[in-house]
Coordinates of N, CA and C and ligand atoms in Angstrom, one line a residue:
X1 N 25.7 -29.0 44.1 CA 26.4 -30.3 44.0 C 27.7 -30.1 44.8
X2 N 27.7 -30.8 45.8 CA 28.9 -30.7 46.8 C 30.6 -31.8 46.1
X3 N 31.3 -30.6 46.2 CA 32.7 -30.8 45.2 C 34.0 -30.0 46.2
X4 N 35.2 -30.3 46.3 CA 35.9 -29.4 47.2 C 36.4 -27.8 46.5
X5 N 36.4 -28.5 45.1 CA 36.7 -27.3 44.3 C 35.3 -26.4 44.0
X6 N 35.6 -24.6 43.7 CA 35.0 -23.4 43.5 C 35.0 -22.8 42.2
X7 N 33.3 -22.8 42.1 CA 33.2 -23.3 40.5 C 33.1 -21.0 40.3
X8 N 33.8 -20.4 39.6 CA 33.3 -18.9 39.5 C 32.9 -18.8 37.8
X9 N 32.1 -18.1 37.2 CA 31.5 -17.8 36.2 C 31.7 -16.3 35.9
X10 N 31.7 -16.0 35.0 CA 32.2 -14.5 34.6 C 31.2 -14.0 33.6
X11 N 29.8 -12.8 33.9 CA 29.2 -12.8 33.1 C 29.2 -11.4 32.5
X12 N 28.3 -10.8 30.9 CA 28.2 -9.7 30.7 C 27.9 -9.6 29.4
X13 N 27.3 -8.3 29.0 CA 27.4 -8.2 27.9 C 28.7 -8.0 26.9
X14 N 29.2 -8.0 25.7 CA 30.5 -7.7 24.9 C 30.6 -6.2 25.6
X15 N 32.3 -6.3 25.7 CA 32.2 -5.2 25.9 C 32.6 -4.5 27.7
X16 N 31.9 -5.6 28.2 CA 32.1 -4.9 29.8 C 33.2 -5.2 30.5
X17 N 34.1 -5.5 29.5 CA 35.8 -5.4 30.2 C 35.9 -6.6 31.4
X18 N 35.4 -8.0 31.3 CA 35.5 -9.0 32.1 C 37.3 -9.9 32.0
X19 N 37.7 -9.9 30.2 CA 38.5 -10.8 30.2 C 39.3 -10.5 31.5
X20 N 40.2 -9.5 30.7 CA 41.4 -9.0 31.8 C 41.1 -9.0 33.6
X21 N 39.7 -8.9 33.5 CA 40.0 -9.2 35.4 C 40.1 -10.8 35.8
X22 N 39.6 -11.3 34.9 CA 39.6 -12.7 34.9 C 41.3 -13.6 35.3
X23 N 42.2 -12.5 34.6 CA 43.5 -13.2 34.9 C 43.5 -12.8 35.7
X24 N 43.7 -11.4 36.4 CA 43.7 -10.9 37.7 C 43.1 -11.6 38.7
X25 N 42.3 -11.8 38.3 CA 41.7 -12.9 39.8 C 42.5 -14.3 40.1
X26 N 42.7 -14.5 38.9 CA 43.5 -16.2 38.8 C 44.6 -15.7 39.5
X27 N 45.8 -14.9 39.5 CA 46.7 -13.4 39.7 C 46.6 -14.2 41.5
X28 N 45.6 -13.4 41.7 CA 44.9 -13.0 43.3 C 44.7 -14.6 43.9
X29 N 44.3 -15.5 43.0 CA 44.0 -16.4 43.7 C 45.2 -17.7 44.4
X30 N 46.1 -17.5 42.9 CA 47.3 -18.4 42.9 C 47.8 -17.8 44.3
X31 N 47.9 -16.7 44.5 CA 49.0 -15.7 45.5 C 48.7 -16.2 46.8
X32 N 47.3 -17.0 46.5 CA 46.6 -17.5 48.7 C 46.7 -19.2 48.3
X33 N 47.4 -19.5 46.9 CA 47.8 -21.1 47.1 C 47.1 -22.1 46.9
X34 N 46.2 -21.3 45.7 CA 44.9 -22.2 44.9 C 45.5 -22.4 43.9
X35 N 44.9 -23.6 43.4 CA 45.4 -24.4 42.0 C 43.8 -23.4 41.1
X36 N 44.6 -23.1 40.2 CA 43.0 -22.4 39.4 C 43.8 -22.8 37.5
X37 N 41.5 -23.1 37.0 CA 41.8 -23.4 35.7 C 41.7 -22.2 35.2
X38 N 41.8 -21.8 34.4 CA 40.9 -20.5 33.8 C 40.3 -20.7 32.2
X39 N 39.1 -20.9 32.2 CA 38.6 -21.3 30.8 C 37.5 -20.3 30.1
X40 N 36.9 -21.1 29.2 CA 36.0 -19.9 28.7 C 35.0 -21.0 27.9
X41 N 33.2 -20.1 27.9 CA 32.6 -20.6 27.4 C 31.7 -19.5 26.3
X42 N 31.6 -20.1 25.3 CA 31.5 -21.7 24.3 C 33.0 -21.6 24.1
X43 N 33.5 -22.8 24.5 CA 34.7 -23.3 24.2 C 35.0 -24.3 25.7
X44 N 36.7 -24.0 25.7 CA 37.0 -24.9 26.9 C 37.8 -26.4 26.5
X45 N 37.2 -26.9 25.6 CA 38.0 -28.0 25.4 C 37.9 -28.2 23.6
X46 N 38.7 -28.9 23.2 CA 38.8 -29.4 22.1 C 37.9 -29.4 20.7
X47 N 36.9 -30.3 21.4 CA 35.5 -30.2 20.5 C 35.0 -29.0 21.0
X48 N 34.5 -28.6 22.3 CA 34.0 -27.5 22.6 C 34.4 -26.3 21.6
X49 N 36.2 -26.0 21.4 CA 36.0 -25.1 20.8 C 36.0 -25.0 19.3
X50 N 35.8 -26.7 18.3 CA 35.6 -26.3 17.0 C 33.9 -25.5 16.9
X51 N 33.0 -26.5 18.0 CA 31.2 -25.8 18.1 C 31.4 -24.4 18.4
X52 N 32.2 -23.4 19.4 CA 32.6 -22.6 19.5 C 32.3 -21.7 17.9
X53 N 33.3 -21.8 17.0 CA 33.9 -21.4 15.7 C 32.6 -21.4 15.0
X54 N 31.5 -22.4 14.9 CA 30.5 -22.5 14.3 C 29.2 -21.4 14.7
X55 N 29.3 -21.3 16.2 CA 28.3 -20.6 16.8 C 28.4 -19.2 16.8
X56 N 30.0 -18.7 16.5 CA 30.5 -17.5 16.3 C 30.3 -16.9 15.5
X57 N 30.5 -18.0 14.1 CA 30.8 -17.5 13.0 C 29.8 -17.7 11.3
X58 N 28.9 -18.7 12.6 CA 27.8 -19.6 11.0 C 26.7 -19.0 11.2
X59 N 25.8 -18.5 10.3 CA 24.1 -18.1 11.0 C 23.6 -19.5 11.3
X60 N 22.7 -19.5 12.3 CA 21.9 -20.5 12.3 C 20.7 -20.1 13.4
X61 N 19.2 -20.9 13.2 CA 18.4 -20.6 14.3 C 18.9 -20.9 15.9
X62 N 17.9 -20.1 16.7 CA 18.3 -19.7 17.9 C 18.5 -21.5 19.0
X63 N 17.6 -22.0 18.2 CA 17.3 -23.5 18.6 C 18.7 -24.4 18.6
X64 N 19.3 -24.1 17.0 CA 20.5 -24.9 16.7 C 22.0 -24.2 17.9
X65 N 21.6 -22.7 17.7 CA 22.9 -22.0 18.6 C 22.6 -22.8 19.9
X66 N 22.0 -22.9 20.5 CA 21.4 -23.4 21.9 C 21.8 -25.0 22.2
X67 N 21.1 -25.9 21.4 CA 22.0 -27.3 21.2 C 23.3 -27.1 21.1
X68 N 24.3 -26.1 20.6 CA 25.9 -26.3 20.5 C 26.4 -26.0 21.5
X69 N 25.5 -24.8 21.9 CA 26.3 -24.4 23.1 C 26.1 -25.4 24.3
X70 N 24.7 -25.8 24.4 CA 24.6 -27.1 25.3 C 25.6 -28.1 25.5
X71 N 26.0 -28.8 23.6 CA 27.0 -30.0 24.0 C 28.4 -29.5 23.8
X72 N 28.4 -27.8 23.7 CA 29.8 -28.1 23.8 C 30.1 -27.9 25.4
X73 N 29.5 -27.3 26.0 CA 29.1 -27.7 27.7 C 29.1 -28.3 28.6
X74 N 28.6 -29.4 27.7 CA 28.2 -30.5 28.2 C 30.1 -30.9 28.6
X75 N 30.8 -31.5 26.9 CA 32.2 -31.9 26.9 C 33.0 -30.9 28.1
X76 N 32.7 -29.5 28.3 CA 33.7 -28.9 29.1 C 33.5 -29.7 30.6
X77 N 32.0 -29.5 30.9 CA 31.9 -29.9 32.3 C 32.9 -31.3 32.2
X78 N 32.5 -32.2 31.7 CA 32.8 -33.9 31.9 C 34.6 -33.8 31.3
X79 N 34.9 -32.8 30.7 CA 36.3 -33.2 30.2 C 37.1 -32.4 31.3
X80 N 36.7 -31.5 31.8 CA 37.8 -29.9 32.2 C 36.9 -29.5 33.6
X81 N 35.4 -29.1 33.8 CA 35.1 -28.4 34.9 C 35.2 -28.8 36.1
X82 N 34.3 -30.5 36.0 CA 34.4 -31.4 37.1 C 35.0 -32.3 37.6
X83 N 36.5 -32.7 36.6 CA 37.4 -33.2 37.5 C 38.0 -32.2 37.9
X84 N 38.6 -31.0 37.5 CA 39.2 -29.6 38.4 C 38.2 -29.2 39.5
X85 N 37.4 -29.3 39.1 CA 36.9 -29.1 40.8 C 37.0 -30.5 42.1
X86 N 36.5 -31.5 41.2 CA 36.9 -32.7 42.4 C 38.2 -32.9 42.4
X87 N 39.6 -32.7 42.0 CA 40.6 -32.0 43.0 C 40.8 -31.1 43.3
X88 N 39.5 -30.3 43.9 CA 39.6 -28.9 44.8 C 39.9 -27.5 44.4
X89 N 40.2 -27.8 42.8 CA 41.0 -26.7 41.9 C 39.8 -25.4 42.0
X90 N 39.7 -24.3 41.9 CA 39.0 -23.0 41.3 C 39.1 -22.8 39.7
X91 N 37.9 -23.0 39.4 CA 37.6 -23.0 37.8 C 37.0 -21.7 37.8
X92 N 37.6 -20.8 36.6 CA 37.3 -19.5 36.2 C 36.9 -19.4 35.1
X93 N 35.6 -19.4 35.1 CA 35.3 -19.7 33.3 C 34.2 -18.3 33.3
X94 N 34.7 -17.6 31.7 CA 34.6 -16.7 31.1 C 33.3 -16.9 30.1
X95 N 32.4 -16.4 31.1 CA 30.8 -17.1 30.3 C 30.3 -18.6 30.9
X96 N 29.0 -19.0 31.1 CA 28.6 -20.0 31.4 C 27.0 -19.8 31.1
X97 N 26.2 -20.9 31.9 CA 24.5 -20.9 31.2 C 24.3 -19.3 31.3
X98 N 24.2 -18.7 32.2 CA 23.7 -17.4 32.1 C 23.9 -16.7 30.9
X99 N 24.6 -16.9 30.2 CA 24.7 -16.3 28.5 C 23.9 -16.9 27.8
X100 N 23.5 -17.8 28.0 CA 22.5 -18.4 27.0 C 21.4 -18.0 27.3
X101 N 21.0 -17.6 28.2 CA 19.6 -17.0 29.1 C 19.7 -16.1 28.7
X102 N 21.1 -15.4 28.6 CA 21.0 -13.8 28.0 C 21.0 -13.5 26.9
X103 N 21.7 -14.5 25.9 CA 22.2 -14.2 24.8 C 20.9 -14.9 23.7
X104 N 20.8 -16.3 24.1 CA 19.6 -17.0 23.2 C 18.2 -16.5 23.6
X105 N 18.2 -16.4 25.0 CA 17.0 -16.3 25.8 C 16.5 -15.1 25.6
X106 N 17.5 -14.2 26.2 CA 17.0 -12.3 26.2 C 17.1 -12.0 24.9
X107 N 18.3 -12.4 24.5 CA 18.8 -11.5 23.1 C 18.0 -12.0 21.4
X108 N 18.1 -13.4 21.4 CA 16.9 -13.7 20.5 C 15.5 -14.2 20.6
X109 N 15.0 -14.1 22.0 CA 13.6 -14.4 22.4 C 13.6 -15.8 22.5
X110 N 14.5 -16.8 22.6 CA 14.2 -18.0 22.3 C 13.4 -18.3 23.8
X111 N 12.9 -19.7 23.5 CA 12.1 -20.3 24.9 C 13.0 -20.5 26.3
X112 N 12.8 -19.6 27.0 CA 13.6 -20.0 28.4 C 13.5 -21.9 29.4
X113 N 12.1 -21.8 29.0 CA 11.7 -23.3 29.1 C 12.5 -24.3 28.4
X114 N 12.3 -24.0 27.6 CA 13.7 -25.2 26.5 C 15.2 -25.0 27.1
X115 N 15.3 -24.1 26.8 CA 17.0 -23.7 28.2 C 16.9 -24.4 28.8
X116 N 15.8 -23.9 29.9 CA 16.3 -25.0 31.4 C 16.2 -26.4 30.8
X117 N 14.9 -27.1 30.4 CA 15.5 -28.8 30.0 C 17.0 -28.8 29.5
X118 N 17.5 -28.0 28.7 CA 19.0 -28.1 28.4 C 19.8 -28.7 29.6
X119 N 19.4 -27.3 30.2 CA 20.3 -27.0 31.6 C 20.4 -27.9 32.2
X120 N 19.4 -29.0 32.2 CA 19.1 -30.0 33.8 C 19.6 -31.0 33.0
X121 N 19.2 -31.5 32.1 CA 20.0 -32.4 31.2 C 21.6 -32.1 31.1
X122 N 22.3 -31.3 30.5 CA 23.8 -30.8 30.6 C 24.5 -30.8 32.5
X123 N 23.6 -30.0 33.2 CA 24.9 -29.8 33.9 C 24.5 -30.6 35.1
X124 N 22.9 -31.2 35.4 CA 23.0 -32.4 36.4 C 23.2 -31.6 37.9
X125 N 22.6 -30.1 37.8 CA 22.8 -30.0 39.2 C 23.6 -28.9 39.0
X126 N 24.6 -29.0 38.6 CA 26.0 -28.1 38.9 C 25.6 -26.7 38.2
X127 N 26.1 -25.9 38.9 CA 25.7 -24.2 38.9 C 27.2 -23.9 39.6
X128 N 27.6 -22.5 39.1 CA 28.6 -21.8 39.7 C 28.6 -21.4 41.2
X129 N 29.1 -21.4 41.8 CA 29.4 -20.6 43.4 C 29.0 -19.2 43.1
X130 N 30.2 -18.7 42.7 CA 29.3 -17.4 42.2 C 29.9 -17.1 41.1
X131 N 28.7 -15.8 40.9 CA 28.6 -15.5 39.2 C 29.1 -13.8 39.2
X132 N 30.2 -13.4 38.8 CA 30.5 -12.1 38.8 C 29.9 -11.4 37.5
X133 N 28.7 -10.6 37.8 CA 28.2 -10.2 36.1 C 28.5 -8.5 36.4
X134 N 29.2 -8.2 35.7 CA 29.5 -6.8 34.6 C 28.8 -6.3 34.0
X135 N 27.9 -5.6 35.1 CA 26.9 -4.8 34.6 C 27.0 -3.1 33.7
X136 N 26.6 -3.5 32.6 CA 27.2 -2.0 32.2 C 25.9 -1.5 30.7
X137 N 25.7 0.0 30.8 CA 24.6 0.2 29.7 C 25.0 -0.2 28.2
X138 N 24.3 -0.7 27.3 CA 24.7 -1.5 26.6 C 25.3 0.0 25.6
X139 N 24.5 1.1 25.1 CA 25.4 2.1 24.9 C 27.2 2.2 25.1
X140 N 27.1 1.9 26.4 CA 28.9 2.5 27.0 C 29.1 1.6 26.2
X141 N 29.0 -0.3 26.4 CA 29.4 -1.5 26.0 C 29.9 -1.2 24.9
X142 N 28.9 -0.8 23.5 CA 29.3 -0.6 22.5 C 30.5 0.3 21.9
X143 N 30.4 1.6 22.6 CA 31.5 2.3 22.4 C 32.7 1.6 23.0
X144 N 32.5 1.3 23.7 CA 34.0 0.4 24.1 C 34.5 -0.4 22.8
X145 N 33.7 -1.7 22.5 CA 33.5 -2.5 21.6 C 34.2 -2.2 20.5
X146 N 33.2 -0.6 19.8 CA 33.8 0.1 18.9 C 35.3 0.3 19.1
X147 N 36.1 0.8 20.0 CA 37.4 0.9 20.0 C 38.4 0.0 20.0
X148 N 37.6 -1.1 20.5 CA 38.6 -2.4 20.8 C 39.2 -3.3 19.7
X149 N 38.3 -3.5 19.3 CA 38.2 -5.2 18.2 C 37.3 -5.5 17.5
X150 N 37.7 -6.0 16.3 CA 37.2 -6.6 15.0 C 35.9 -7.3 15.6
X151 N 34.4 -7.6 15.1 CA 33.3 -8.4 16.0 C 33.1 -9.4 15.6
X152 N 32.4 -10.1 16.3 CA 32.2 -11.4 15.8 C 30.6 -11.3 15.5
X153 N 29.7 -12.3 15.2 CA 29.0 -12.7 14.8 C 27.7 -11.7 15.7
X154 N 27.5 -12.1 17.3 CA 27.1 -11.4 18.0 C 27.4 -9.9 18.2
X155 N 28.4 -9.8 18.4 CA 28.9 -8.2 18.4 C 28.7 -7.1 17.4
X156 N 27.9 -7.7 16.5 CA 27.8 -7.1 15.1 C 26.3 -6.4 15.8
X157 N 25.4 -7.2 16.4 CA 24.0 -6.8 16.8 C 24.0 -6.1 16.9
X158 N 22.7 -5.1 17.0 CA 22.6 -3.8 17.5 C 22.2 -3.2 18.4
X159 N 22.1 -2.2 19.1 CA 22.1 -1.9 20.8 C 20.7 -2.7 21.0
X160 N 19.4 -2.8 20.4 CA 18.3 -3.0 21.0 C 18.9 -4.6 21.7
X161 N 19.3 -5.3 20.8 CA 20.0 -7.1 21.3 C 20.4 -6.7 22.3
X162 N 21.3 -6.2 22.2 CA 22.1 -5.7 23.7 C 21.3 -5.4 24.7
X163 N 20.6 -4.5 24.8 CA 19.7 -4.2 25.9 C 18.8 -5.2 26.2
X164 N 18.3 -6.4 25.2 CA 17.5 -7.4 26.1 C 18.8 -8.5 26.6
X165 N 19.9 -8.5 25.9 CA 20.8 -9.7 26.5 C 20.8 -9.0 27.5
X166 N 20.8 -7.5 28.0 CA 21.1 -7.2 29.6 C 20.2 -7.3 30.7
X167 N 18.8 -6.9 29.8 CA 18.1 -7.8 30.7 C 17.6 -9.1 31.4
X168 N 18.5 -9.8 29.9 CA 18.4 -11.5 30.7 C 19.3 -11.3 31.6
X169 N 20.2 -11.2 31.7 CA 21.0 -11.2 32.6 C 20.3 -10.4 34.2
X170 N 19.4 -9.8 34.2 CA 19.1 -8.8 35.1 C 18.3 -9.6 35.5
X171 N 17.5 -10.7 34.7 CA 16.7 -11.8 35.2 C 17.2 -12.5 35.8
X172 N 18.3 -13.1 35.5 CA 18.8 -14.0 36.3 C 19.1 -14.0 38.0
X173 N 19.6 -12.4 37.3 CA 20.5 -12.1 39.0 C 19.1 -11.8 40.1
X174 N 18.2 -11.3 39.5 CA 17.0 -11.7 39.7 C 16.6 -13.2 40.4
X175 N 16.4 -13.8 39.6 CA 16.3 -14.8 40.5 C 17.2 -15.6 41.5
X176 N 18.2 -15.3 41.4 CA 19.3 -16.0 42.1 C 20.3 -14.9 43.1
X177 N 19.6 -13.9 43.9 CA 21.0 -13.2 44.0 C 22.2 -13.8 44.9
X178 N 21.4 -14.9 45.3 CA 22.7 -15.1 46.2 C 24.1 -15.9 45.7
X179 N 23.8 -16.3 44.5 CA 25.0 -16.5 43.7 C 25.6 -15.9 43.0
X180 N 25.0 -14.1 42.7 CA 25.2 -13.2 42.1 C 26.2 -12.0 42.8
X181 N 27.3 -11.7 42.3 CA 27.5 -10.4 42.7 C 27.4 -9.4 41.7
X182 N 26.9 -8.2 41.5 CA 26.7 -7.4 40.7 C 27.8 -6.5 40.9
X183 N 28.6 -6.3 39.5 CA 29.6 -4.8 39.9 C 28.9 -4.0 38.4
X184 N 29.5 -2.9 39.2 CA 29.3 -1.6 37.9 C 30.6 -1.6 37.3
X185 N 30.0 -2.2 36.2 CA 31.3 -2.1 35.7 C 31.4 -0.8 34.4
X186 N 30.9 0.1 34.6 CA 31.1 1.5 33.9 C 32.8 2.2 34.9
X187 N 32.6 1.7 35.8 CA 33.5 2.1 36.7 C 35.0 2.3 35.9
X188 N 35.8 3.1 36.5 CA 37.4 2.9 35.9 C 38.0 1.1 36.6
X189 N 38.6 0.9 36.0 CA 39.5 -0.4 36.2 C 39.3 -0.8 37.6
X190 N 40.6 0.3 38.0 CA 40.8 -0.3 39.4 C 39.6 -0.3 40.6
X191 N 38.4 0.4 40.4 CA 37.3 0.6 41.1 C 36.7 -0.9 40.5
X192 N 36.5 -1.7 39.5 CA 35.9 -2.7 39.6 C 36.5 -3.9 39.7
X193 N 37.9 -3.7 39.9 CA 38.6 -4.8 40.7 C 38.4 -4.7 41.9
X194 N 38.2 -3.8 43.1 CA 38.2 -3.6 44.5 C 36.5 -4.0 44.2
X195 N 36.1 -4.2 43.6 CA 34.3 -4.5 43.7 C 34.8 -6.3 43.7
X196 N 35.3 -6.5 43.0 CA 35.7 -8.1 42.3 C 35.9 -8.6 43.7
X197 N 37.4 -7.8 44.6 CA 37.9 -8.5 45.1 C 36.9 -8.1 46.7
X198 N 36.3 -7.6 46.7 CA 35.4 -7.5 48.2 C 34.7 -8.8 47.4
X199 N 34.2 -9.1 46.5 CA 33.0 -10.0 46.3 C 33.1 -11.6 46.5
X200 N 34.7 -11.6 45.9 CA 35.8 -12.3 46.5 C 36.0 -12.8 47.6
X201 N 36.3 -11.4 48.8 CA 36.7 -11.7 50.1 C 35.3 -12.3 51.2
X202 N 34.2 -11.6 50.6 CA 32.7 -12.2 51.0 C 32.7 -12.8 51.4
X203 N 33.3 -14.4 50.3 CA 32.5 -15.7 50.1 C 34.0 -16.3 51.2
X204 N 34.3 -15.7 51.8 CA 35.5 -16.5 52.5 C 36.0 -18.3 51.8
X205 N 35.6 -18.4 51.5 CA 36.0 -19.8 50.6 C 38.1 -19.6 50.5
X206 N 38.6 -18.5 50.6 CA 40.0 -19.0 49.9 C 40.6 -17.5 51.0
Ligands
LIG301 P1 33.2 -14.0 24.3 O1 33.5 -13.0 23.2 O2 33.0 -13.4 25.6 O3 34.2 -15.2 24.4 O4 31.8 -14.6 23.9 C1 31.5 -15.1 22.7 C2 30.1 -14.8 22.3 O5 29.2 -15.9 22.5 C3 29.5 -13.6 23.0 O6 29.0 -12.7 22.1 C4 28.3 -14.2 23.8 C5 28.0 -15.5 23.0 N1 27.4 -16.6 23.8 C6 26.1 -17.0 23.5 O7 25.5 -16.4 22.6 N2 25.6 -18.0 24.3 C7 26.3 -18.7 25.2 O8 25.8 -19.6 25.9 C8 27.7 -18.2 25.5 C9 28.5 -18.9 26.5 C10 28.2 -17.2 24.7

């Protein structure tokens, strides 16, 4: 879907140290005189983030998580993604469909076919420019995890989850690599920021 604004997506399993580059990039981006949003999904707007709170924190089947995350998606795109992009803005959003491929799809076996009708229905075409996924063994992930922060709902899973949410994700990049840039993100810090920012400099866009 042609827009003047640069839609970037941030993917990974918990754990693979995405937030913080995410400001960094916004950091990097403002500095060459882009207007950038920076958001996050499930959430993003208002309603998005009370469905957020529910999907985090309520059990429910893999079907019901999937419809929330759909419409709370749905309100980000139409409230926040796609007017900032049709004034040219760079939208940084932390998670997008590819978590639900990885997380409903890989991680609880749900129907990938059902996704996509989601998908085509919600986002009407629109897909990220590119997708920075944080590739890391779901092992490291967890010990990180473990050091970091109290877990939510998902984070509580156990490595086997993990290891198929990574391979959805491995699907994906799979099928799409050219919207994909893959970093290792086992790496120290500043080694997967110089991955970020070549992947960055690539797409000459800014
Ligand atoms: P966060 O901690 O990175 O903000 O992500 C919240 C959790 O939501 C994370 O464990 C992944 C999960 N999630 C899904 O299960 N499906 C989705 O579509 C998205 C966007 C996130």
């Amino acid at each position: 879907m042609a827009s003047p604004g640069r839609f970037v997506s941030f993917e990974g399993i918990d754990g693979a140290g995405k937030s913080s580059h995410i400001d960094a990039l916004a950091v990097w981006l403002r500095a060459r005189d882009h207007e950038v949003v920076v958001t996050r999904e499930p959430g993003g707007t208002e309603l998005a983030e009370r469905l957020r709170e529910l999907v985090l924190h309520s059990p429910m089947d893999a079907l019901t998580e999937s419809l929330l995350v759909f419409a709370g998606r749905r309100d980000h795109l139409q409230q926040r993604i796609e007017p900032a992009l049709a004034r040219g803005a760079t939208v940084l959003c932390d998670r997008f469909t590819d978590a639900t491929y990885a997380y409903q799809g890989g991680g609880r076996g749900f129907d990938a076919q059902v996704l996509a009708t989601l998908e085509a229905w919600v986002q009407q075409g629109r897909q990220p420019d590119l997708t920075l996924w944080f590739d890391l063994p779901a092992a490291t992930a967890a010990e990180r995890r473990a050091a970091a922060r109290a877990p939510d709902r998902f984070e509580r899973l156990d490595l086997a989850f993990f290891e198929r949410v990574r391979e959805g994700y491995a699907r994906r990049f799979d099928a799409d690599r050219r919207r994909f840039a893959r970093l290792d993100a086992a790496q120290p810090r500043d080694a997967v920021w110089q991955q970020i920012e070549a992947a960055a400099l690539e797409r000459a866009w800014w």
